Amino acid sequence: MGNPVRFLLTPGQASEYGQANHLIEGMKADFVMADKGYDSDRFVDAIRNSGASPVIPPRKNRTSPRDYDKVLYKERNLVERAFQKLKHYRRIATRYERVEKHYTAMLSLVSTVIWLA
């Protein structure tokens, strides 16, 4: 946990929340952790349909708040650490590669290095 597993590139102006369903497609997991921004009924249902439990805190404006595992949610910092591991490599953080396939190749290379470290 805490290492990159899958990534999808989106345009800079696009929200990453629209890709959440694609990221969990075909993945086997017991839990799916995300922050409040991913709290939508469709995404939570998709997580449950995949056989996993959502560990996503409900938004404050939710009319019917959901329960979630608060102890397990504390482990979500590993997700943030994975982003920091990627950003440690300056080519990724500053996006030197402007061509999508080159940037994807760099992400794959850096992810492999992180997994081997």
Coordinates of C-alpha atoms in Angstrom, one line a residue:
M1 CA 0.0 0.0 0.0
G2 CA 1.3 3.5 -0.8
N3 CA 2.8 2.6 -4.2
P4 CA 1.4 3.6 -7.5
V5 CA -0.7 0.9 -9.1
R6 CA -2.6 2.6 -12.0
F7 CA -2.8 6.0 -13.5
L8 CA -4.8 7.8 -16.1
L9 CA -3.9 11.1 -17.7
T10 CA -6.5 13.8 -18.1
P11 CA -6.3 17.3 -19.6
G12 CA -5.1 19.9 -17.1
Q13 CA -8.6 21.5 -17.0
A14 CA -10.4 18.2 -16.4
S15 CA -11.4 17.0 -13.0
E16 CA -9.9 13.8 -11.9
Y17 CA -13.1 12.7 -10.2
G18 CA -14.6 11.8 -13.6
Q19 CA -11.9 9.1 -14.0
A20 CA -12.5 7.5 -10.6
N21 CA -14.7 4.7 -11.9
H22 CA -12.1 3.9 -14.6
L23 CA -9.4 3.6 -12.0
I24 CA -11.2 0.9 -10.0
E25 CA -12.4 -1.0 -13.0
G26 CA -11.1 -4.6 -12.9
M27 CA -9.1 -4.1 -9.7
K28 CA -9.7 -6.5 -6.8
A29 CA -9.5 -4.8 -3.4
D30 CA -11.1 -5.1 0.0
F31 CA -11.3 -1.3 0.5
V32 CA -11.2 1.8 -1.6
M33 CA -9.9 4.9 0.1
A34 CA -10.5 8.4 -1.1
D35 CA -11.1 11.9 0.2
K36 CA -14.4 13.7 0.5
G37 CA -14.2 14.9 -3.1
Y38 CA -15.0 11.4 -4.3
D39 CA -18.1 11.1 -2.2
S40 CA -20.8 10.5 -4.7
D41 CA -23.6 7.9 -4.7
R42 CA -22.5 6.5 -8.1
F43 CA -18.9 6.1 -7.2
V44 CA -19.8 4.5 -3.8
D45 CA -22.2 2.1 -5.5
A46 CA -19.5 1.2 -8.1
I47 CA -17.1 0.4 -5.2
R48 CA -19.6 -1.8 -3.5
N49 CA -20.5 -3.5 -6.8
S50 CA -16.8 -4.4 -7.2
G51 CA -16.9 -6.2 -3.9
A52 CA -14.9 -3.6 -1.9
S53 CA -15.9 -1.3 0.9
P54 CA -15.7 2.4 0.4
V55 CA -13.6 4.3 3.0
I56 CA -14.7 7.8 2.0
P57 CA -15.9 10.4 4.5
P58 CA -19.2 11.9 3.6
R59 CA -19.4 15.5 2.5
K60 CA -20.9 18.0 5.0
N61 CA -23.8 18.8 2.7
R62 CA -24.9 15.2 2.4
T63 CA -28.6 14.8 3.4
S64 CA -28.0 11.3 4.7
P65 CA -24.4 10.8 5.9
R66 CA -22.8 7.4 5.4
D67 CA -20.7 5.6 7.9
Y68 CA -17.1 4.8 7.1
D69 CA -14.1 3.2 8.9
K70 CA -12.4 6.2 10.5
V71 CA -9.5 4.1 11.8
L72 CA -8.8 2.7 8.3
Y73 CA -9.2 6.2 6.8
K74 CA -6.2 7.4 8.8
E75 CA -4.1 5.2 6.4
R76 CA -5.1 7.4 3.5
N77 CA -1.9 9.4 4.1
L78 CA -0.1 6.6 2.2
V79 CA -2.0 7.8 -0.9
E80 CA -0.6 11.3 -0.4
R81 CA 2.8 9.8 0.2
A82 CA 2.6 8.0 -3.1
F83 CA 2.1 11.3 -4.9
Q84 CA 5.0 12.8 -3.0
K85 CA 7.2 9.9 -4.1
L86 CA 6.2 10.6 -7.7
K87 CA 6.8 14.3 -7.3
H88 CA 10.3 13.6 -5.9
Y89 CA 11.3 13.1 -9.5
R90 CA 11.4 16.6 -11.0
R91 CA 10.5 15.5 -14.5
I92 CA 7.2 14.3 -13.2
A93 CA 6.5 17.3 -10.9
T94 CA 7.3 19.9 -13.5
R95 CA 6.0 17.8 -16.5
Y96 CA 9.0 18.2 -18.7
E97 CA 7.5 15.8 -21.2
R98 CA 4.7 17.5 -23.1
V99 CA 3.7 14.6 -25.3
E100 CA 1.3 12.2 -23.6
K101 CA 3.0 9.0 -24.4
H102 CA 6.4 10.4 -23.2
Y103 CA 4.9 11.5 -19.9
T104 CA 3.1 8.2 -19.5
A105 CA 6.4 6.4 -20.2
M106 CA 8.1 8.5 -17.5
L107 CA 5.3 7.8 -15.0
S108 CA 5.7 4.1 -15.7
L109 CA 9.5 4.2 -15.3
V110 CA 9.3 6.2 -12.0
S111 CA 6.5 3.9 -10.7
T112 CA 8.7 0.9 -11.4
V113 CA 11.6 2.6 -9.6
I114 CA 9.4 3.3 -6.6
W115 CA 8.2 -0.3 -6.5
L116 CA 11.8 -1.6 -6.6
A117 CA 13.1 0.7 -3.9

